[in-house]
Short mmCIF file of C-alpha atoms in Angstrom, two decimals:
data_model
loop_
_atom_site.label_atom_id
_atom_site.label_comp_id
_atom_site.label_asym_id
_atom_site.label_seq_id
_atom_site.Cartn_x
_atom_site.Cartn_y
_atom_site.Cartn_z
CA MET A 1 35.22 114.96 92.12
CA PHE A 2 36.90 113.02 89.44
CA THR A 3 38.26 109.47 88.94
CA ILE A 4 40.61 108.63 86.19
CA ARG A 5 40.54 105.20 84.65
CA VAL A 6 43.04 103.80 82.14
CA TYR A 7 42.05 100.88 79.89
CA GLY A 8 43.96 98.78 77.33
CA LEU A 9 42.71 97.60 73.92
CA LEU A 10 44.37 94.43 72.83
CA ILE A 11 43.29 93.50 69.32
CA HIS A 12 44.21 90.15 67.78
CA ASN A 13 42.87 88.45 64.66
CA GLY A 14 39.70 90.58 64.56
CA ASN A 15 39.05 90.24 68.22
CA VAL A 16 39.46 92.57 71.26
CA LEU A 17 40.25 91.27 74.68
CA VAL A 18 37.64 91.88 77.40
CA SER A 19 37.61 91.04 81.05
CA ASP A 20 34.79 89.59 82.94
CA GLU A 21 34.98 90.80 86.62
CA LEU A 22 32.94 90.80 89.69
CA ILE A 23 33.02 94.48 90.93
CA ARG A 24 31.09 95.38 94.10
CA GLY A 25 28.80 92.41 93.71
CA GLN A 26 28.06 93.09 90.02
CA ARG A 27 29.14 91.14 87.03
CA ILE A 28 30.88 93.55 84.76
CA THR A 29 32.46 93.06 81.29
CA LYS A 30 35.00 95.68 80.59
CA PHE A 31 38.35 96.29 78.89
CA PRO A 32 41.50 95.41 81.01
CA GLY A 33 42.64 98.24 83.13
CA GLY A 34 41.81 100.19 86.19
CA GLY A 35 42.35 103.36 88.23
CA LEU A 36 45.14 105.78 88.00
CA GLU A 37 47.14 105.94 91.25
CA TYR A 38 48.80 108.99 92.65
CA GLY A 39 52.24 109.66 91.13
CA GLU A 40 51.60 107.47 88.02
CA GLY A 41 51.72 108.42 84.41
CA LEU A 42 48.88 107.20 82.17
CA LYS A 43 50.99 104.68 80.40
CA ASP A 44 52.68 103.56 83.53
CA CYS A 45 49.24 102.81 84.97
CA LEU A 46 48.34 100.68 82.01
CA ILE A 47 51.61 98.80 82.26
CA ARG A 48 50.95 98.09 85.91
CA GLU A 49 47.40 97.12 85.34
CA ILE A 50 48.26 94.59 82.58
CA GLN A 51 51.02 93.13 84.72
CA GLU A 52 48.80 92.83 87.75
CA GLU A 53 45.75 91.40 85.90
CA MET A 54 47.40 89.28 83.16
CA GLY A 55 51.05 88.75 84.26
CA LEU A 56 52.15 90.29 80.86
CA VAL A 57 54.30 93.18 79.79
CA ALA A 58 52.39 95.62 77.64
CA PHE A 59 54.30 97.59 74.85
CA ASP A 60 53.60 99.58 71.72
CA ILE A 61 51.26 101.62 73.73
CA ASP A 62 49.33 104.30 71.85
CA HIS A 63 46.52 106.64 72.74
CA PHE A 64 43.13 105.60 71.15
CA TYR A 65 40.50 107.74 72.99
CA THR A 66 39.90 109.86 75.98
CA THR A 67 36.35 110.59 77.37
CA ASP A 68 34.99 113.87 75.87
CA PHE A 69 31.66 113.85 77.58
CA PHE A 70 30.35 113.85 81.15
CA GLN A 71 29.91 110.33 82.75
CA GLN A 72 28.83 109.76 86.32
CA SER A 73 30.67 106.80 87.91
CA ALA A 74 28.43 103.66 88.22
CA PHE A 75 30.19 102.68 91.35
CA HIS A 76 29.79 105.82 93.49
CA SER A 77 26.55 107.08 95.01
CA THR A 78 27.99 110.63 95.38
CA PRO A 79 28.84 112.89 92.42
CA MET A 80 31.97 111.42 90.79
CA GLN A 81 32.87 112.13 87.17
CA VAL A 82 34.73 109.46 85.28
CA ILE A 83 37.47 110.32 82.82
CA SER A 84 38.64 107.19 80.93
CA VAL A 85 41.70 106.99 78.81
CA TYR A 86 42.06 104.16 76.28
CA TYR A 87 45.34 102.89 74.78
CA THR A 88 45.94 100.15 72.30
CA PHE A 89 48.89 97.83 73.26
CA SER A 90 50.71 94.74 72.36
CA VAL A 91 51.92 91.70 74.21
CA ARG A 92 54.47 89.08 73.05
CA ASP A 93 52.11 86.18 72.51
CA PRO A 94 48.40 86.94 72.52
CA GLU A 95 47.65 83.33 71.84
CA ALA A 96 49.19 82.37 75.22
CA ILE A 97 46.64 84.35 77.18
CA SER A 98 44.33 82.08 79.21
CA VAL A 99 40.83 82.86 78.00
CA VAL A 100 37.25 81.45 78.17
CA SER A 101 34.79 81.27 75.35
CA GLU A 102 31.64 82.11 77.26
CA PRO A 103 30.80 85.22 79.41
CA PHE A 104 31.94 84.62 82.97
CA GLY A 105 32.96 81.10 82.03
CA GLY A 106 29.45 79.98 81.04
CA GLU A 107 26.63 78.24 82.88
CA GLY A 108 27.63 76.18 85.85
CA THR A 109 30.83 78.22 86.48
CA VAL A 110 31.22 79.45 90.02
CA PHE A 111 32.64 82.83 89.12
CA THR A 112 34.87 84.34 91.86
CA GLU A 113 37.68 85.97 89.80
CA GLU A 114 38.62 87.80 86.70
CA LEU A 115 38.29 86.03 83.43
CA PHE A 116 39.40 86.99 79.93
CA ARG A 117 37.65 86.57 76.74
CA TRP A 118 38.27 87.45 73.02
CA LEU A 119 35.26 89.42 71.71
CA PRO A 120 34.89 89.28 67.89
CA LEU A 121 34.59 92.79 66.45
CA GLU A 122 32.57 91.85 63.41
CA ASN A 123 28.88 92.39 64.15
CA VAL A 124 29.50 92.71 67.83
CA ASP A 125 26.59 94.12 70.00
CA LEU A 126 27.68 97.19 71.96
CA ASP A 127 25.91 95.66 75.02
CA ALA A 128 28.57 93.11 75.09
CA VAL A 129 30.43 95.41 77.40
CA SER A 130 28.86 96.79 80.57
CA LEU A 131 30.15 100.32 81.02
CA PRO A 132 28.86 103.26 79.05
CA ILE A 133 32.28 104.74 77.95
CA ASP A 134 33.46 101.11 76.99
CA ARG A 135 30.52 100.97 74.66
CA VAL A 136 31.50 104.10 72.91
CA VAL A 137 34.99 102.78 72.46
CA LEU A 138 33.70 99.38 71.28
CA GLY A 139 31.54 101.18 68.69
CA MET A 140 34.69 103.09 67.38
CA LEU A 141 36.50 99.80 67.11
CA LYS A 142 33.64 98.19 65.35
CA ALA A 143 33.27 101.02 62.96
CA THR A 144 36.91 100.89 61.88
CA ASP A 145 37.54 97.21 61.80
CA ASN A 146 40.28 97.18 59.12
CA SER A 147 44.01 97.01 59.85
CA TRP A 148 46.66 98.53 57.83
CA VAL A 149 50.51 98.27 57.84
CA ILE A 150 53.19 99.78 55.56
CA THR A 151 55.23 97.37 53.50
CA PRO A 152 57.07 97.52 50.16
CA ILE A 153 55.35 95.72 47.30
CA VAL A 154 58.21 93.38 46.70
CA ALA A 155 56.62 91.60 43.77
CA GLN A 156 56.62 94.81 41.75
CA GLN A 157 60.34 95.35 42.33
CA ASP A 158 59.56 99.03 42.73
CA PRO A 159 60.78 100.71 45.96
CA GLU A 160 58.58 103.66 45.16
CA HIS A 161 55.34 101.55 45.48
CA TRP A 162 54.16 100.57 48.86
CA ARG A 163 51.23 98.66 50.32
CA ILE A 164 49.69 100.39 53.25
CA HIS A 165 48.01 98.77 56.21
CA LEU A 166 47.20 100.86 59.20
CA PRO A 167 47.77 99.10 62.51
CA ALA A 168 44.87 98.75 64.97
CA ARG A 169 45.98 101.67 67.15
CA THR A 170 45.60 104.15 64.28
CA ARG A 171 42.38 102.79 62.73
CA ALA A 172 40.21 105.64 63.91
CA THR A 173 42.22 108.18 61.77
CA GLY A 174 40.57 106.93 58.62
CA ARG A 175 41.67 106.85 55.03
CA HIS A 176 42.39 110.47 54.80
CA SER A 177 45.28 109.96 57.24
CA VAL A 178 46.42 106.94 55.33
CA CYS A 179 47.05 109.07 52.21
CA HIS A 180 48.97 111.57 54.31
CA LEU A 181 50.99 108.84 55.91
CA ALA A 182 51.82 107.58 52.42
CA GLU A 183 52.97 110.90 51.22
CA SER A 184 55.42 111.13 54.17
CA ILE A 185 57.14 107.76 53.32
CA ASP A 186 60.64 108.33 51.94
CA ARG A 187 60.67 107.77 48.17
CA CYS A 188 57.01 106.95 48.17
CA ARG A 189 55.24 108.64 45.24
CA HIS A 190 52.45 106.09 44.88
CA ALA A 191 50.46 104.25 47.44
CA VAL A 192 48.36 101.08 46.98
CA ILE A 193 45.82 101.12 49.78
CA HIS A 194 45.20 97.53 50.49
CA PRO A 195 42.78 96.48 53.37
CA THR A 196 43.39 93.31 55.33
CA HIS A 197 41.32 91.37 57.89
CA VAL A 198 44.41 90.50 59.99
CA ALA A 199 44.13 92.73 63.06
CA GLY A 200 46.99 93.66 65.33
CA SER A 201 49.97 95.97 65.60
#
């Protein structure tokens, strides 16, 4: 038996959004998202989950990772293989998301619902999330914590020179892909690879 889960990675200012939830009596920190329903496409599932959980519209949805190893579901006592699909996504105003600063709202909080929190990617402990596949994905995000975008270097007044920043959703491709991307830009014969600490897409 299989269960398919779809999760979203919202990255903003070097942080990734996580959700603190109470699932079957257990406190779980995970990425926003949930189970694929019959008749849904994967991206449609993510859009629905983000709307249901956060009341926001997800866009700029790009594939980041799909489980490539066996994982038994933590929430099924019978054999149930989990296949998790992760997408990066954007929302209009990440700063407007209601978040807490401490896991599950901190000490003294009577936790009965889902809470969101920004998790800094720099020096993050993989145990900051609860589920095994989420930990793999968090490690991937941590290992590629540089953002890149493509913009002309206006100061040089030279349209053949570009500054390249890869957005968060393509971080895992690495610098080799950056060079190929630069080569594909029209009129781009030279690329200045310039890292930035500003995350996002």
